[in-house]
Amino acid sequence: DAGVTQSPTHLIKTRGQQVTLRCSPKSGHDTVSWYQQALGQGPQFIFQYYEEEERQRGNFPDRFSGHQFPNYSSELNVNALLLGDSALYLCASSLSQGEQYFGPGTRLTVT
Amino acid sequence: QQQVKQSPQSLIVQKGGISIINCAYENTAFDYFPWYQQFPGKGPALLIAIRPDVSEKKEGRFTISFNKSAKQFSLHIMDSQPGDSATYFCAARNDHFGNEKLTFGTGTRLTIIP
């Protein structure tokens, strides 16, 4: 049984560009959460998707948006990239109110 | 506002010793407290979790102690091994439907020396 998978593994973008990150949840999970982890810090909650709707959002600007598909996979989109957006982006899947299981992350570098 | 404070920032323990990491929280609505282990280049892996209706939970060499009145909880790793060398994060959540974001501490880098 595959766990949470994320793609791509690494990504380098230029300031002002847009990026899309992808996540496939663990089999049977219906909820996907996205976190940003800056170097040397704990993960910060971006938002959570359940039944294809954004259910909860952290303190991130509207440049960060997402989507959940009928098969429960999810995308994170970031527009107008800033240098400060460089981080490890983590996807976590769960059953609603269940334990969250994290993927390996996508390392985004903005130059 | 940081709602979960974690200490120490780094910890060095001899093989076979006990590693102790502490966390304190502010939001009394938190009612689920997991610990995650993260190796370099990997995502956090759930280690053990506790709810405030119990004061201690043990799984193998890992124990969570929970003090509701002090709003503190800690992770104890018994018989620490070199393979335990990783970064550990405590987290907290208000475990109600639709409000499931995890709030993480800043992490503790644990190094187990021979």
PDB file of C-alpha atoms in Angstrom:
ATOM      1  CA  ASP A   1       0.000   0.000   0.000  1.00  0.00           C
ATOM      2  CA  ALA A   2       1.641   3.240  -1.145  1.00  0.00           C
ATOM      3  CA  GLY A   3       1.788   6.018   1.365  1.00  0.00           C
ATOM      4  CA  VAL A   4       1.403   9.691   0.566  1.00  0.00           C
ATOM      5  CA  THR A   5       3.234  10.620  -2.611  1.00  0.00           C
ATOM      6  CA  GLN A   6       4.237  14.068  -3.820  1.00  0.00           C
ATOM      7  CA  SER A   7       5.644  15.421  -7.060  1.00  0.00           C
ATOM      8  CA  PRO A   8       7.964  16.814  -8.068  1.00  0.00           C
ATOM      9  CA  THR A   9      10.708  16.122  -5.527  1.00  0.00           C
ATOM     10  CA  HIS A  10      12.596  19.325  -6.234  1.00  0.00           C
ATOM     11  CA  LEU A  11      11.717  22.472  -8.130  1.00  0.00           C
ATOM     12  CA  ILE A  12      13.580  25.674  -8.943  1.00  0.00           C
ATOM     13  CA  LYS A  13      11.580  28.737  -9.974  1.00  0.00           C
ATOM     14  CA  THR A  14      12.236  32.425 -10.534  1.00  0.00           C
ATOM     15  CA  ARG A  15      10.595  35.244  -8.615  1.00  0.00           C
ATOM     16  CA  GLY A  16       7.209  36.164 -10.066  1.00  0.00           C
ATOM     17  CA  GLN A  17       6.593  32.748 -11.596  1.00  0.00           C
ATOM     18  CA  GLN A  18       3.811  30.358 -10.691  1.00  0.00           C
ATOM     19  CA  VAL A  19       4.177  26.781  -9.424  1.00  0.00           C
ATOM     20  CA  THR A  20       1.916  23.752  -9.016  1.00  0.00           C
ATOM     21  CA  LEU A  21       2.701  20.944  -6.585  1.00  0.00           C
ATOM     22  CA  ARG A  22       0.862  17.638  -6.521  1.00  0.00           C
ATOM     23  CA  CYS A  23      -0.133  15.155  -3.845  1.00  0.00           C
ATOM     24  CA  SER A  24      -1.692  11.699  -3.887  1.00  0.00           C
ATOM     25  CA  PRO A  25      -3.108  10.662  -0.512  1.00  0.00           C
ATOM     26  CA  LYS A  26      -2.706   7.347   1.226  1.00  0.00           C
ATOM     27  CA  SER A  27      -5.217   4.786   0.019  1.00  0.00           C
ATOM     28  CA  GLY A  28      -8.570   5.217   1.744  1.00  0.00           C
ATOM     29  CA  HIS A  29      -7.881   8.755   2.970  1.00  0.00           C
ATOM     30  CA  ASP A  30     -10.276  11.538   1.978  1.00  0.00           C
ATOM     31  CA  THR A  31      -8.671  14.622   3.531  1.00  0.00           C
ATOM     32  CA  VAL A  32      -5.549  16.429   2.356  1.00  0.00           C
ATOM     33  CA  SER A  33      -3.675  19.128   4.250  1.00  0.00           C
ATOM     34  CA  TRP A  34      -0.777  21.236   2.999  1.00  0.00           C
ATOM     35  CA  TYR A  35       2.042  22.603   5.147  1.00  0.00           C
ATOM     36  CA  GLN A  36       5.048  24.825   4.480  1.00  0.00           C
ATOM     37  CA  GLN A  37       8.269  24.010   6.311  1.00  0.00           C
ATOM     38  CA  ALA A  38      11.008  26.630   6.204  1.00  0.00           C
ATOM     39  CA  LEU A  39      14.556  25.477   6.907  1.00  0.00           C
ATOM     40  CA  GLY A  40      15.025  24.730  10.601  1.00  0.00           C
ATOM     41  CA  GLN A  41      11.372  25.367  11.450  1.00  0.00           C
ATOM     42  CA  GLY A  42       8.287  23.333  12.161  1.00  0.00           C
ATOM     43  CA  PRO A  43       5.637  22.887   9.460  1.00  0.00           C
ATOM     44  CA  GLN A  44       3.105  25.721   9.118  1.00  0.00           C
ATOM     45  CA  PHE A  45      -0.472  24.889   8.084  1.00  0.00           C
ATOM     46  CA  ILE A  46      -1.532  26.329   4.721  1.00  0.00           C
ATOM     47  CA  PHE A  47      -4.979  24.784   4.160  1.00  0.00           C
ATOM     48  CA  GLN A  48      -6.988  21.586   4.199  1.00  0.00           C
ATOM     49  CA  TYR A  49      -9.266  20.040   1.580  1.00  0.00           C
ATOM     50  CA  TYR A  50     -12.179  17.715   2.222  1.00  0.00           C
ATOM     51  CA  GLU A  51     -14.843  16.665  -0.291  1.00  0.00           C
ATOM     52  CA  GLU A  52     -13.189  18.903  -2.887  1.00  0.00           C
ATOM     53  CA  GLU A  53     -13.706  22.021  -0.766  1.00  0.00           C
ATOM     54  CA  GLU A  54     -11.226  24.116   1.196  1.00  0.00           C
ATOM     55  CA  ARG A  55     -12.327  23.410   4.753  1.00  0.00           C
ATOM     56  CA  GLN A  56      -9.778  25.320   6.813  1.00  0.00           C
ATOM     57  CA  ARG A  57      -7.066  27.845   5.992  1.00  0.00           C
ATOM     58  CA  GLY A  58      -3.986  29.026   7.813  1.00  0.00           C
ATOM     59  CA  ASN A  59      -2.403  32.466   7.769  1.00  0.00           C
ATOM     60  CA  PHE A  60      -1.223  32.454   4.145  1.00  0.00           C
ATOM     61  CA  PRO A  61      -2.002  35.020   1.412  1.00  0.00           C
ATOM     62  CA  ASP A  62      -4.363  34.414  -1.484  1.00  0.00           C
ATOM     63  CA  ARG A  63      -1.330  33.701  -3.709  1.00  0.00           C
ATOM     64  CA  PHE A  64      -1.594  30.224  -2.212  1.00  0.00           C
ATOM     65  CA  SER A  65      -4.515  28.262  -3.613  1.00  0.00           C
ATOM     66  CA  GLY A  66      -5.411  24.644  -3.989  1.00  0.00           C
ATOM     67  CA  HIS A  67      -7.700  22.067  -5.409  1.00  0.00           C
ATOM     68  CA  GLN A  68      -8.873  18.576  -4.555  1.00  0.00           C
ATOM     69  CA  PHE A  69      -9.997  16.168  -7.242  1.00  0.00           C
ATOM     70  CA  PRO A  70     -12.737  13.489  -7.032  1.00  0.00           C
ATOM     71  CA  ASN A  71     -10.056  10.818  -6.452  1.00  0.00           C
ATOM     72  CA  TYR A  72      -8.932  12.849  -3.373  1.00  0.00           C
ATOM     73  CA  SER A  73      -5.594  13.868  -4.897  1.00  0.00           C
ATOM     74  CA  SER A  74      -4.713  17.512  -4.499  1.00  0.00           C
ATOM     75  CA  GLU A  75      -2.727  20.380  -5.960  1.00  0.00           C
ATOM     76  CA  LEU A  76      -1.131  23.387  -4.324  1.00  0.00           C
ATOM     77  CA  ASN A  77      -0.656  26.457  -6.515  1.00  0.00           C
ATOM     78  CA  VAL A  78       1.487  29.440  -5.618  1.00  0.00           C
ATOM     79  CA  ASN A  79       1.368  32.569  -7.790  1.00  0.00           C
ATOM     80  CA  ALA A  80       3.789  35.498  -7.999  1.00  0.00           C
ATOM     81  CA  LEU A  81       6.551  33.597  -6.212  1.00  0.00           C
ATOM     82  CA  LEU A  82       8.681  35.424  -3.663  1.00  0.00           C
ATOM     83  CA  LEU A  83      12.130  34.473  -2.377  1.00  0.00           C
ATOM     84  CA  GLY A  84      10.476  33.806   0.985  1.00  0.00           C
ATOM     85  CA  ASP A  85       8.360  31.054  -0.556  1.00  0.00           C
ATOM     86  CA  SER A  86      11.450  28.843  -0.718  1.00  0.00           C
ATOM     87  CA  ALA A  87      10.667  25.924   1.577  1.00  0.00           C
ATOM     88  CA  LEU A  88       9.746  22.261   1.823  1.00  0.00           C
ATOM     89  CA  TYR A  89       6.061  21.854   0.985  1.00  0.00           C
ATOM     90  CA  LEU A  90       4.449  18.930   2.741  1.00  0.00           C
ATOM     91  CA  CYS A  91       1.209  17.186   1.999  1.00  0.00           C
ATOM     92  CA  ALA A  92      -0.534  15.162   4.697  1.00  0.00           C
ATOM     93  CA  SER A  93      -3.487  12.852   4.202  1.00  0.00           C
ATOM     94  CA  SER A  94      -5.982  11.533   6.713  1.00  0.00           C
ATOM     95  CA  LEU A  95      -9.496  10.386   7.272  1.00  0.00           C
ATOM     96  CA  SER A  96     -11.511  13.287   8.665  1.00  0.00           C
ATOM     97  CA  GLN A  97     -10.428  13.815  12.305  1.00  0.00           C
ATOM     98  CA  GLY A  98      -7.904  11.024  11.910  1.00  0.00           C
ATOM     99  CA  GLU A  99      -4.145  10.969  12.209  1.00  0.00           C
ATOM    100  CA  GLN A 100      -2.273  12.869   9.512  1.00  0.00           C
ATOM    101  CA  TYR A 101       0.365  11.044   7.498  1.00  0.00           C
ATOM    102  CA  PHE A 102       2.933  13.134   5.657  1.00  0.00           C
ATOM    103  CA  GLY A 103       4.498  12.679   2.262  1.00  0.00           C
ATOM    104  CA  PRO A 104       8.211  13.238   1.564  1.00  0.00           C
ATOM    105  CA  GLY A 105       7.621  16.822   0.470  1.00  0.00           C
ATOM    106  CA  THR A 106       8.556  19.000  -2.491  1.00  0.00           C
ATOM    107  CA  ARG A 107      11.613  21.218  -2.054  1.00  0.00           C
ATOM    108  CA  LEU A 108      10.882  24.564  -3.754  1.00  0.00           C
ATOM    109  CA  THR A 109      13.698  27.008  -4.370  1.00  0.00           C
ATOM    110  CA  VAL A 110      12.856  30.488  -5.615  1.00  0.00           C
ATOM    111  CA  THR A 111      15.747  32.460  -7.139  1.00  0.00           C
TER     112      THR A 111
ATOM    113  CA  GLN B   1       1.665  34.002  18.066  1.00  0.00           C
ATOM    114  CA  GLN B   2       3.493  30.750  18.684  1.00  0.00           C
ATOM    115  CA  GLN B   3       1.030  28.464  20.401  1.00  0.00           C
ATOM    116  CA  VAL B   4       3.320  25.478  20.996  1.00  0.00           C
ATOM    117  CA  LYS B   5       6.738  26.056  22.553  1.00  0.00           C
ATOM    118  CA  GLN B   6       9.308  23.272  22.311  1.00  0.00           C
ATOM    119  CA  SER B   7      12.600  22.778  24.130  1.00  0.00           C
ATOM    120  CA  PRO B   8      15.455  22.139  23.914  1.00  0.00           C
ATOM    121  CA  GLN B   9      16.382  23.214  20.396  1.00  0.00           C
ATOM    122  CA  SER B  10      19.059  20.529  20.273  1.00  0.00           C
ATOM    123  CA  LEU B  11      19.940  17.565  22.466  1.00  0.00           C
ATOM    124  CA  ILE B  12      22.882  15.178  22.631  1.00  0.00           C
ATOM    125  CA  VAL B  13      22.382  11.903  24.514  1.00  0.00           C
ATOM    126  CA  GLN B  14      24.634   8.932  24.979  1.00  0.00           C
ATOM    127  CA  LYS B  15      23.553   5.583  23.535  1.00  0.00           C
ATOM    128  CA  GLY B  16      21.378   3.761  26.042  1.00  0.00           C
ATOM    129  CA  GLY B  17      20.367   6.959  27.823  1.00  0.00           C
ATOM    130  CA  ILE B  18      16.986   8.669  28.118  1.00  0.00           C
ATOM    131  CA  SER B  19      16.118  11.515  25.741  1.00  0.00           C
ATOM    132  CA  ILE B  20      13.542  14.012  27.010  1.00  0.00           C
ATOM    133  CA  ILE B  21      11.880  16.710  24.900  1.00  0.00           C
ATOM    134  CA  ASN B  22       9.380  19.152  26.357  1.00  0.00           C
ATOM    135  CA  CYS B  23       6.486  21.129  24.916  1.00  0.00           C
ATOM    136  CA  ALA B  24       4.089  23.687  26.338  1.00  0.00           C
ATOM    137  CA  TYR B  25       0.897  24.966  24.781  1.00  0.00           C
ATOM    138  CA  GLU B  26      -1.306  27.995  25.313  1.00  0.00           C
ATOM    139  CA  ASN B  27      -4.606  27.156  23.628  1.00  0.00           C
ATOM    140  CA  THR B  28      -6.782  25.224  26.083  1.00  0.00           C
ATOM    141  CA  ALA B  29      -8.968  24.096  23.169  1.00  0.00           C
ATOM    142  CA  PHE B  30      -6.197  21.749  22.002  1.00  0.00           C
ATOM    143  CA  ASP B  31      -7.185  18.156  22.685  1.00  0.00           C
ATOM    144  CA  TYR B  32      -4.899  15.986  20.566  1.00  0.00           C
ATOM    145  CA  PHE B  33      -1.113  15.990  20.896  1.00  0.00           C
ATOM    146  CA  PRO B  34       1.042  13.997  18.438  1.00  0.00           C
ATOM    147  CA  TRP B  35       4.802  13.715  18.157  1.00  0.00           C
ATOM    148  CA  TYR B  36       6.505  13.451  14.782  1.00  0.00           C
ATOM    149  CA  GLN B  37      10.001  12.238  13.862  1.00  0.00           C
ATOM    150  CA  GLN B  38      11.705  13.691  10.805  1.00  0.00           C
ATOM    151  CA  PHE B  39      14.887  12.506   9.121  1.00  0.00           C
ATOM    152  CA  PRO B  40      16.799  14.794   6.701  1.00  0.00           C
ATOM    153  CA  GLY B  41      15.118  14.974   3.319  1.00  0.00           C
ATOM    154  CA  LYS B  42      11.996  13.174   4.538  1.00  0.00           C
ATOM    155  CA  GLY B  43       8.548  14.179   5.657  1.00  0.00           C
ATOM    156  CA  PRO B  44       7.556  13.980   9.340  1.00  0.00           C
ATOM    157  CA  ALA B  45       6.465  10.513  10.489  1.00  0.00           C
ATOM    158  CA  LEU B  46       3.885  10.082  13.244  1.00  0.00           C
ATOM    159  CA  LEU B  47       5.533   8.540  16.293  1.00  0.00           C
ATOM    160  CA  ILE B  48       2.988   8.559  19.098  1.00  0.00           C
ATOM    161  CA  ALA B  49       0.010  10.691  20.138  1.00  0.00           C
ATOM    162  CA  ILE B  50      -2.011  11.367  23.283  1.00  0.00           C
ATOM    163  CA  ARG B  51      -5.345  12.899  24.253  1.00  0.00           C
ATOM    164  CA  PRO B  52      -5.798  14.817  27.523  1.00  0.00           C
ATOM    165  CA  ASP B  53      -7.958  12.166  29.195  1.00  0.00           C
ATOM    166  CA  VAL B  54      -4.794  10.188  30.065  1.00  0.00           C
ATOM    167  CA  SER B  55      -1.584  11.353  31.738  1.00  0.00           C
ATOM    168  CA  GLU B  56       0.783   8.913  30.049  1.00  0.00           C
ATOM    169  CA  LYS B  57       0.981   6.762  26.947  1.00  0.00           C
ATOM    170  CA  LYS B  58       3.718   4.273  26.159  1.00  0.00           C
ATOM    171  CA  GLU B  59       4.582   2.582  22.878  1.00  0.00           C
ATOM    172  CA  GLY B  60       7.763   0.550  22.943  1.00  0.00           C
ATOM    173  CA  ARG B  61      10.661   2.811  23.922  1.00  0.00           C
ATOM    174  CA  PHE B  62       8.591   5.986  23.432  1.00  0.00           C
ATOM    175  CA  THR B  63       6.454   7.529  26.199  1.00  0.00           C
ATOM    176  CA  ILE B  64       4.374  10.706  26.247  1.00  0.00           C
ATOM    177  CA  SER B  65       3.749  12.329  29.626  1.00  0.00           C
ATOM    178  CA  PHE B  66       0.889  14.848  29.753  1.00  0.00           C
ATOM    179  CA  ASN B  67       0.148  17.483  32.419  1.00  0.00           C
ATOM    180  CA  LYS B  68      -3.170  19.143  31.607  1.00  0.00           C
ATOM    181  CA  SER B  69      -3.106  21.656  34.471  1.00  0.00           C
ATOM    182  CA  ALA B  70       0.361  22.873  33.493  1.00  0.00           C
ATOM    183  CA  LYS B  71      -0.457  22.706  29.781  1.00  0.00           C
ATOM    184  CA  GLN B  72       2.733  20.726  29.168  1.00  0.00           C
ATOM    185  CA  PHE B  73       3.618  17.434  27.563  1.00  0.00           C
ATOM    186  CA  SER B  74       6.870  15.644  26.957  1.00  0.00           C
ATOM    187  CA  LEU B  75       8.396  12.824  24.935  1.00  0.00           C
ATOM    188  CA  HIS B  76      10.706  10.332  26.616  1.00  0.00           C
ATOM    189  CA  ILE B  77      12.841   7.996  24.507  1.00  0.00           C
ATOM    190  CA  MET B  78      14.211   5.160  26.619  1.00  0.00           C
ATOM    191  CA  ASP B  79      17.389   3.253  25.730  1.00  0.00           C
ATOM    192  CA  SER B  80      18.167   5.829  23.011  1.00  0.00           C
ATOM    193  CA  GLN B  81      19.867   4.411  19.911  1.00  0.00           C
ATOM    194  CA  PRO B  82      21.914   6.041  17.106  1.00  0.00           C
ATOM    195  CA  GLY B  83      19.009   5.342  14.747  1.00  0.00           C
ATOM    196  CA  ASP B  84      16.874   7.687  16.883  1.00  0.00           C
ATOM    197  CA  SER B  85      19.035  10.622  15.736  1.00  0.00           C
ATOM    198  CA  ALA B  86      16.512  12.879  13.976  1.00  0.00           C
ATOM    199  CA  THR B  87      14.485  16.045  14.470  1.00  0.00           C
ATOM    200  CA  TYR B  88      11.432  15.665  16.682  1.00  0.00           C
ATOM    201  CA  PHE B  89       8.364  17.895  16.543  1.00  0.00           C
ATOM    202  CA  CYS B  90       5.543  18.126  18.998  1.00  0.00           C
ATOM    203  CA  ALA B  91       2.198  19.296  17.680  1.00  0.00           C
ATOM    204  CA  ALA B  92      -1.291  20.089  18.905  1.00  0.00           C
ATOM    205  CA  ARG B  93      -4.742  20.165  17.412  1.00  0.00           C
ATOM    206  CA  ASN B  94      -8.293  21.124  18.324  1.00  0.00           C
ATOM    207  CA  ASP B  95      -9.788  17.789  17.411  1.00  0.00           C
ATOM    208  CA  HIS B  96     -13.178  18.864  16.123  1.00  0.00           C
ATOM    209  CA  PHE B  97     -14.633  18.203  12.705  1.00  0.00           C
ATOM    210  CA  GLY B  98     -13.563  20.868  10.262  1.00  0.00           C
ATOM    211  CA  ASN B  99     -10.900  22.286  12.570  1.00  0.00           C
ATOM    212  CA  GLU B 100      -8.023  19.865  12.214  1.00  0.00           C
ATOM    213  CA  LYS B 101      -4.925  21.913  11.492  1.00  0.00           C
ATOM    214  CA  LEU B 102      -1.825  20.816  13.367  1.00  0.00           C
ATOM    215  CA  THR B 103       0.166  23.512  15.171  1.00  0.00           C
ATOM    216  CA  PHE B 104       3.798  22.442  15.430  1.00  0.00           C
ATOM    217  CA  GLY B 105       6.599  23.291  17.797  1.00  0.00           C
ATOM    218  CA  THR B 106       9.921  24.501  16.402  1.00  0.00           C
ATOM    219  CA  GLY B 107      11.618  21.107  16.627  1.00  0.00           C
ATOM    220  CA  THR B 108      14.403  19.428  18.591  1.00  0.00           C
ATOM    221  CA  ARG B 109      17.443  18.034  16.822  1.00  0.00           C
ATOM    222  CA  LEU B 110      18.396  14.870  18.716  1.00  0.00           C
ATOM    223  CA  THR B 111      21.830  13.298  18.331  1.00  0.00           C
ATOM    224  CA  ILE B 112      22.629   9.957  19.956  1.00  0.00           C
ATOM    225  CA  ILE B 113      26.354   9.375  20.430  1.00  0.00           C
ATOM    226  CA  PRO B 114      28.027   5.982  20.960  1.00  0.00           C
TER     227      PRO B 114
END
